[in-house]
mmCIF file of C-alpha atoms and ligand atoms in Angstrom:
data_model
loop_
_atom_site.group_PDB
_atom_site.id
_atom_site.type_symbol
_atom_site.label_atom_id
_atom_site.label_comp_id
_atom_site.label_asym_id
_atom_site.label_seq_id
_atom_site.Cartn_x
_atom_site.Cartn_y
_atom_site.Cartn_z
ATOM 1 C CA UNK A 1 0.057 -0.004 -0.015
ATOM 2 C CA UNK A 2 1.368 3.444 -0.987
ATOM 3 C CA UNK A 3 1.184 6.513 1.328
ATOM 4 C CA UNK A 4 0.946 4.719 4.712
ATOM 5 C CA UNK A 5 -0.440 7.210 7.384
ATOM 6 C CA UNK A 6 1.775 7.373 10.461
ATOM 7 C CA UNK A 7 -0.130 8.157 13.691
ATOM 8 C CA UNK A 8 1.610 10.576 15.976
ATOM 9 C CA UNK A 9 0.561 8.711 19.138
ATOM 10 C CA UNK A 10 -0.007 5.046 19.254
ATOM 11 C CA UNK A 11 -1.381 3.148 22.296
ATOM 12 C CA UNK A 12 -1.130 -0.469 22.717
ATOM 13 C CA UNK A 13 -2.774 -2.667 25.385
ATOM 14 C CA UNK A 14 -0.190 -5.511 25.578
ATOM 15 C CA UNK A 15 -2.667 -8.415 26.078
ATOM 16 C CA UNK A 16 -2.568 -12.148 25.707
ATOM 17 C CA UNK A 17 0.799 -13.063 27.273
ATOM 18 C CA UNK A 18 -0.775 -15.729 29.491
ATOM 19 C CA UNK A 19 -2.684 -17.378 26.625
ATOM 20 C CA UNK A 20 0.327 -17.371 24.393
ATOM 21 C CA UNK A 21 2.193 -19.290 27.078
ATOM 22 C CA UNK A 22 -0.629 -21.705 27.754
ATOM 23 C CA UNK A 23 -0.892 -22.578 24.112
ATOM 24 C CA UNK A 24 2.781 -23.657 24.320
ATOM 25 C CA UNK A 25 2.324 -25.642 27.528
ATOM 26 C CA UNK A 26 4.355 -23.079 29.452
ATOM 27 C CA UNK A 27 3.724 -21.060 32.581
ATOM 28 C CA UNK A 28 1.994 -17.657 32.242
ATOM 29 C CA UNK A 29 5.256 -16.096 33.323
ATOM 30 C CA UNK A 30 7.085 -17.321 30.217
ATOM 31 C CA UNK A 31 4.443 -15.295 28.287
ATOM 32 C CA UNK A 32 5.274 -12.107 30.185
ATOM 33 C CA UNK A 33 8.983 -12.574 29.397
ATOM 34 C CA UNK A 34 8.224 -13.145 25.653
ATOM 35 C CA UNK A 35 5.901 -10.143 25.775
ATOM 36 C CA UNK A 36 8.671 -7.977 27.360
ATOM 37 C CA UNK A 37 11.242 -9.041 24.806
ATOM 38 C CA UNK A 38 8.735 -8.273 22.039
ATOM 39 C CA UNK A 39 8.145 -4.720 23.443
ATOM 40 C CA UNK A 40 11.844 -3.973 23.161
ATOM 41 C CA UNK A 41 11.869 -4.749 19.473
ATOM 42 C CA UNK A 42 8.446 -3.398 18.742
ATOM 43 C CA UNK A 43 8.935 0.015 20.330
ATOM 44 C CA UNK A 44 11.991 0.647 18.180
ATOM 45 C CA UNK A 45 10.134 -0.386 15.148
ATOM 46 C CA UNK A 46 7.106 1.792 15.846
ATOM 47 C CA UNK A 47 9.219 4.879 16.623
ATOM 48 C CA UNK A 48 11.562 4.416 13.715
ATOM 49 C CA UNK A 49 8.538 4.600 11.386
ATOM 50 C CA UNK A 50 7.964 8.212 12.475
ATOM 51 C CA UNK A 51 5.430 7.851 15.395
ATOM 52 C CA UNK A 52 6.488 10.160 18.074
ATOM 53 C CA UNK A 53 4.687 8.741 21.100
ATOM 54 C CA UNK A 54 3.967 5.071 21.938
ATOM 55 C CA UNK A 55 2.039 4.434 25.109
ATOM 56 C CA UNK A 56 1.880 0.899 26.319
ATOM 57 C CA UNK A 57 -0.207 -0.728 29.060
ATOM 58 C CA UNK A 58 2.059 -3.026 30.946
ATOM 59 C CA UNK A 59 0.452 -3.400 34.364
ATOM 60 C CA UNK A 60 -2.900 -2.115 35.465
ATOM 61 C CA UNK A 61 -3.797 -1.054 39.008
ATOM 62 C CA UNK A 62 -6.238 -3.928 38.804
ATOM 63 C CA UNK A 63 -3.479 -6.474 37.972
ATOM 64 C CA UNK A 64 -2.509 -6.431 41.606
ATOM 65 C CA UNK A 65 -5.534 -8.726 42.061
ATOM 66 C CA UNK A 66 -3.611 -11.463 40.296
ATOM 67 C CA UNK A 67 -1.933 -14.337 42.131
ATOM 68 C CA UNK A 68 1.039 -13.102 44.296
ATOM 69 C CA UNK A 69 3.490 -15.341 42.429
ATOM 70 C CA UNK A 70 2.583 -13.709 39.006
ATOM 71 C CA UNK A 71 2.717 -10.163 40.482
ATOM 72 C CA UNK A 72 6.035 -10.773 41.970
ATOM 73 C CA UNK A 73 7.354 -12.292 38.698
ATOM 74 C CA UNK A 74 6.202 -9.081 36.898
ATOM 75 C CA UNK A 75 7.773 -6.764 39.403
ATOM 76 C CA UNK A 76 11.102 -8.760 39.168
ATOM 77 C CA UNK A 77 10.925 -8.461 35.442
ATOM 78 C CA UNK A 78 10.492 -4.759 35.537
ATOM 79 C CA UNK A 79 13.357 -4.334 37.867
ATOM 80 C CA UNK A 80 15.804 -6.660 35.937
ATOM 81 C CA UNK A 81 14.456 -5.450 32.522
ATOM 82 C CA UNK A 82 14.570 -1.675 33.156
ATOM 83 C CA UNK A 83 18.025 -1.878 34.792
ATOM 84 C CA UNK A 84 19.523 -4.191 32.016
ATOM 85 C CA UNK A 85 17.909 -2.362 29.058
ATOM 86 C CA UNK A 86 18.583 1.277 29.899
ATOM 87 C CA UNK A 87 21.626 1.065 27.620
ATOM 88 C CA UNK A 88 19.431 -0.250 24.865
ATOM 89 C CA UNK A 89 17.048 2.704 25.111
ATOM 90 C CA UNK A 90 20.044 4.961 25.329
ATOM 91 C CA UNK A 91 21.617 3.514 22.240
ATOM 92 C CA UNK A 92 18.324 3.649 20.301
ATOM 93 C CA UNK A 93 17.740 7.293 21.297
ATOM 94 C CA UNK A 94 14.359 6.489 22.899
ATOM 95 C CA UNK A 95 13.008 8.578 25.765
ATOM 96 C CA UNK A 96 11.187 6.401 28.383
ATOM 97 C CA UNK A 97 8.601 7.829 30.712
ATOM 98 C CA UNK A 98 6.161 6.094 33.065
ATOM 99 C CA UNK A 99 2.446 6.789 33.878
ATOM 100 C CA UNK A 100 0.839 5.487 36.931
ATOM 101 C CA UNK A 101 0.751 5.601 40.690
ATOM 102 C CA UNK A 102 4.104 4.793 42.395
ATOM 103 C CA UNK A 103 2.532 4.026 45.778
ATOM 104 C CA UNK A 104 2.161 0.304 45.644
ATOM 105 C CA UNK A 105 5.403 -0.366 43.852
ATOM 106 C CA UNK A 106 8.561 -1.406 45.694
ATOM 107 C CA UNK A 107 11.568 0.864 46.147
ATOM 108 C CA UNK A 108 13.525 -1.196 43.683
ATOM 109 C CA UNK A 109 10.857 -0.954 40.950
ATOM 110 C CA UNK A 110 10.666 2.812 41.503
ATOM 111 C CA UNK A 111 14.406 3.233 41.488
ATOM 112 C CA UNK A 112 14.674 1.364 38.170
ATOM 113 C CA UNK A 113 11.918 3.612 36.681
ATOM 114 C CA UNK A 114 13.480 6.858 37.971
ATOM 115 C CA UNK A 115 16.812 5.811 36.620
ATOM 116 C CA UNK A 116 15.444 4.995 33.188
ATOM 117 C CA UNK A 117 13.539 8.275 33.033
ATOM 118 C CA UNK A 118 16.501 10.272 34.027
ATOM 119 C CA UNK A 119 18.956 8.689 31.712
ATOM 120 C CA UNK A 120 16.954 8.800 28.657
ATOM 121 C CA UNK A 121 15.331 12.153 29.078
ATOM 122 C CA UNK A 122 17.317 13.900 26.324
ATOM 123 C CA UNK A 123 16.626 11.147 23.665
ATOM 124 C CA UNK A 124 14.910 12.493 20.615
ATOM 125 C CA UNK A 125 13.792 9.511 18.360
ATOM 126 C CA UNK A 126 10.498 9.424 20.264
ATOM 127 C CA UNK A 127 8.860 8.684 23.631
ATOM 128 C CA UNK A 128 7.921 5.270 25.032
ATOM 129 C CA UNK A 129 5.256 5.934 27.825
ATOM 130 C CA UNK A 130 5.132 2.768 29.921
ATOM 131 C CA UNK A 131 1.837 2.564 31.906
ATOM 132 C CA UNK A 132 2.666 0.723 35.103
ATOM 133 C CA UNK A 133 0.398 0.559 38.128
ATOM 134 C CA UNK A 134 -1.781 2.608 35.827
ATOM 135 C CA UNK A 135 -5.571 3.232 35.750
ATOM 136 C CA UNK A 136 -7.321 5.696 33.450
ATOM 137 C CA UNK A 137 -9.698 6.715 36.170
ATOM 138 C CA UNK A 138 -6.949 6.962 38.744
ATOM 139 C CA UNK A 139 -5.123 9.365 36.331
ATOM 140 C CA UNK A 140 -8.119 11.623 36.047
ATOM 141 C CA UNK A 141 -8.833 11.625 39.769
ATOM 142 C CA UNK A 142 -5.110 12.281 40.618
ATOM 143 C CA UNK A 143 -5.276 15.204 38.145
ATOM 144 C CA UNK A 144 -8.454 16.550 39.864
ATOM 145 C CA UNK A 145 -6.783 16.385 43.366
ATOM 146 C CA UNK A 146 -3.821 18.364 42.002
ATOM 147 C CA UNK A 147 -6.119 20.884 40.603
ATOM 148 C CA UNK A 148 -7.908 21.121 43.894
ATOM 149 C CA UNK A 149 -4.566 21.637 45.687
ATOM 150 C CA UNK A 150 -3.702 24.404 43.247
ATOM 151 C CA UNK A 151 -6.943 26.188 44.298
ATOM 152 C CA UNK A 152 -8.185 26.421 40.660
ATOM 153 C CA UNK A 153 -11.809 27.295 40.361
ATOM 154 C CA UNK A 154 -12.412 27.175 36.653
ATOM 155 C CA UNK A 155 -10.570 25.066 34.211
ATOM 156 C CA UNK A 156 -10.481 24.291 30.351
ATOM 157 C CA UNK A 157 -9.717 21.079 28.791
ATOM 158 C CA UNK A 158 -6.274 22.401 27.824
ATOM 159 C CA UNK A 159 -5.510 23.263 31.421
ATOM 160 C CA UNK A 160 -6.747 19.974 32.654
ATOM 161 C CA UNK A 161 -4.449 18.082 30.269
ATOM 162 C CA UNK A 162 -1.388 19.689 32.035
ATOM 163 C CA UNK A 163 -2.347 17.829 35.314
ATOM 164 C CA UNK A 164 -2.210 14.295 33.730
ATOM 165 C CA UNK A 165 0.805 12.163 34.428
ATOM 166 C CA UNK A 166 2.819 13.095 31.277
ATOM 167 C CA UNK A 167 2.544 15.744 28.696
ATOM 168 C CA UNK A 168 1.361 13.676 25.744
ATOM 169 C CA UNK A 169 -0.831 14.381 22.709
ATOM 170 C CA UNK A 170 -4.193 12.435 22.265
ATOM 171 C CA UNK A 171 -3.832 8.889 21.194
ATOM 172 C CA UNK A 172 -4.551 8.559 17.356
ATOM 173 C CA UNK A 173 -4.526 4.775 17.157
ATOM 174 C CA UNK A 174 -5.354 2.340 20.031
ATOM 175 C CA UNK A 175 -4.370 -1.234 19.549
ATOM 176 C CA UNK A 176 -5.427 -4.124 21.879
ATOM 177 C CA UNK A 177 -3.872 -7.423 20.891
ATOM 178 C CA UNK A 178 -5.409 -10.916 21.867
ATOM 179 C CA UNK A 179 -8.811 -10.256 20.396
ATOM 180 C CA UNK A 180 -10.468 -8.810 23.582
ATOM 181 C CA UNK A 181 -12.806 -6.001 22.659
ATOM 182 C CA UNK A 182 -12.447 -3.731 25.680
ATOM 183 C CA UNK A 183 -10.476 -0.833 27.014
ATOM 184 C CA UNK A 184 -9.863 -2.094 30.646
ATOM 185 C CA UNK A 185 -9.298 1.415 32.054
ATOM 186 C CA UNK A 186 -6.461 2.442 29.464
ATOM 187 C CA UNK A 187 -5.877 6.091 28.917
ATOM 188 C CA UNK A 188 -9.593 7.174 29.051
ATOM 189 C CA UNK A 189 -8.864 10.837 28.670
ATOM 190 C CA UNK A 190 -6.421 10.325 25.710
ATOM 191 C CA UNK A 191 -8.459 7.954 23.582
ATOM 192 C CA UNK A 192 -11.572 10.183 23.117
ATOM 193 C CA UNK A 193 -11.120 10.202 19.255
ATOM 194 C CA UNK A 194 -8.627 7.305 18.824
ATOM 195 C CA UNK A 195 -9.221 4.826 16.039
ATOM 196 C CA UNK A 196 -9.418 1.357 17.623
ATOM 197 C CA UNK A 197 -7.925 -1.926 16.328
ATOM 198 C CA UNK A 198 -8.176 -5.330 17.856
ATOM 199 C CA UNK A 199 -5.904 -7.809 16.179
ATOM 200 C CA UNK A 200 -6.463 -11.512 17.239
ATOM 201 C CA UNK A 201 -2.757 -12.376 17.810
ATOM 202 C CA UNK A 202 -1.341 -12.461 21.383
ATOM 203 C CA UNK A 203 1.147 -9.677 22.178
ATOM 204 C CA UNK A 204 4.280 -11.864 21.985
ATOM 205 C CA UNK A 205 3.295 -12.612 18.426
ATOM 206 C CA UNK A 206 2.485 -8.911 17.560
ATOM 207 C CA UNK A 207 5.685 -8.400 15.423
ATOM 208 C CA UNK A 208 6.758 -6.022 12.743
ATOM 209 C CA UNK A 209 4.624 -7.690 10.078
ATOM 210 C CA UNK A 210 1.456 -7.480 12.304
ATOM 211 C CA UNK A 211 2.286 -3.771 13.031
ATOM 212 C CA UNK A 212 2.582 -3.085 9.343
ATOM 213 C CA UNK A 213 -0.881 -4.622 8.928
ATOM 214 C CA UNK A 214 -2.112 -2.377 11.717
ATOM 215 C CA UNK A 215 -0.783 0.657 9.847
ATOM 216 C CA UNK A 216 -2.502 -0.362 6.662
ATOM 217 C CA UNK A 217 -5.723 -0.533 8.574
ATOM 218 C CA UNK A 218 -5.163 2.908 10.178
ATOM 219 C CA UNK A 219 -4.569 4.301 6.676
ATOM 220 C CA UNK A 220 -7.954 3.320 5.517
ATOM 221 C CA UNK A 221 -9.768 4.977 8.412
ATOM 222 C CA UNK A 222 -11.676 8.012 7.763
ATOM 223 C CA UNK A 223 -11.126 10.411 10.848
ATOM 224 C CA UNK A 224 -13.799 13.037 11.176
ATOM 225 C CA UNK A 225 -13.524 14.461 14.787
ATOM 226 C CA UNK A 226 -17.250 15.210 14.586
ATOM 227 C CA UNK A 227 -16.871 17.338 11.408
ATOM 228 C CA UNK A 228 -16.909 16.519 7.769
ATOM 229 C CA UNK A 229 -13.973 15.758 5.445
ATOM 230 C CA UNK A 230 -13.149 17.959 2.428
ATOM 231 C CA UNK A 231 -14.728 15.559 -0.005
ATOM 232 C CA UNK A 232 -17.884 15.328 1.941
ATOM 233 C CA UNK A 233 -18.631 19.100 1.920
ATOM 234 C CA UNK A 234 -20.824 20.152 -1.060
HETATM 235 C C1 IPE B 301 -0.984 -9.005 29.454
HETATM 236 O O1 IPE B 301 -1.193 -10.323 29.260
HETATM 237 C C2 IPE B 301 0.012 -8.654 30.483
HETATM 238 C C3 IPE B 301 -0.466 -8.148 31.688
HETATM 239 C C4 IPE B 301 -1.733 -7.888 31.998
HETATM 240 C C5 IPE B 301 0.444 -7.872 32.774
HETATM 241 P P1 IPE B 301 -2.119 -11.182 30.190
HETATM 242 O O2 IPE B 301 -1.458 -11.591 31.400
HETATM 243 O O3 IPE B 301 -3.359 -10.385 30.583
HETATM 244 O O4 IPE B 301 -2.504 -12.437 29.343
HETATM 245 P P2 IPE B 301 -3.941 -13.095 29.181
HETATM 246 O O5 IPE B 301 -4.974 -12.040 28.836
HETATM 247 O O6 IPE B 301 -4.175 -13.731 30.490
HETATM 248 O O7 IPE B 301 -3.714 -14.096 28.002
HETATM 249 C C1 IPE B 302 -5.380 -4.984 30.547
HETATM 250 O O1 IPE B 302 -5.239 -6.320 30.410
HETATM 251 C C2 IPE B 302 -4.187 -4.528 31.397
HETATM 252 C C3 IPE B 302 -2.877 -4.766 30.692
HETATM 253 C C4 IPE B 302 -2.658 -5.149 29.465
HETATM 254 C C5 IPE B 302 -1.693 -4.408 31.481
HETATM 255 P P1 IPE B 302 -5.976 -7.342 31.485
HETATM 256 O O2 IPE B 302 -5.731 -8.724 30.983
HETATM 257 O O3 IPE B 302 -5.569 -7.046 32.840
HETATM 258 O O4 IPE B 302 -7.518 -6.916 31.238
HETATM 259 P P2 IPE B 302 -8.852 -7.694 31.359
HETATM 260 O O5 IPE B 302 -8.814 -8.274 32.786
HETATM 261 O O6 IPE B 302 -8.893 -8.727 30.434
HETATM 262 O O7 IPE B 302 -9.928 -6.758 31.193
HETATM 263 MG MG1 MG B 303 -5.168 -10.266 29.664
#
């Protein structure tokens, strides 16, 4: 397909790690490791294509309700992964930021996140926003509480945006792998006018080829934002 459209901000709900592992007779945790490795490769691919912001849902506030063993595995993976792969993000010129509440995360996880943000802050290829201990409603409520603390009385949408976790444009294209047709509390403010895409494959299999297919689909979409396109105006 010619003239592929490149979304400025892509959001991906990284879903299906557990089912990917189950299909192979492996433990769910093996799926998380495969998903994490895929994220490293895919984030570079997405940003290399010209997208400036990639937000990924890695761990929801609700994911703390999973069995302790799985939560512990994921937290260890974050600590080890972020510490080991800082050099990768530095080399690839990717800025990494995090969205979410830090309160239930261990000191080691928070330290790995802080170090990653600090050491990649001047990178310019694009931004990878990792949503970790993140909830879309929590982000809005946290913003409202900051607004109250600031004694603001009247606020516009533009002002409100400044109180969200990170300074990001709206999401243009929201992808959820694994075939589930729901949002599960992902970036509720930012997806208002996003195009939605639900590929069937599990996240560890969502590779470059699958992403190219996703971009072809995005290119076909007719975005209107409530108005009319040029060719529709008589
Ligand atoms: C997504 O994969 C990763 C996280 C939520 C941490 P899942 O773990 O939700 O995998 P499925 O949906 O059970 O297959
Ligand atoms: C959403 O996936 C959260 C992440 C991908 C981190 P879940 O697997 O937790 O969502 P539900 O439970 O299927 O809605
Ligand atoms: Mg899931």
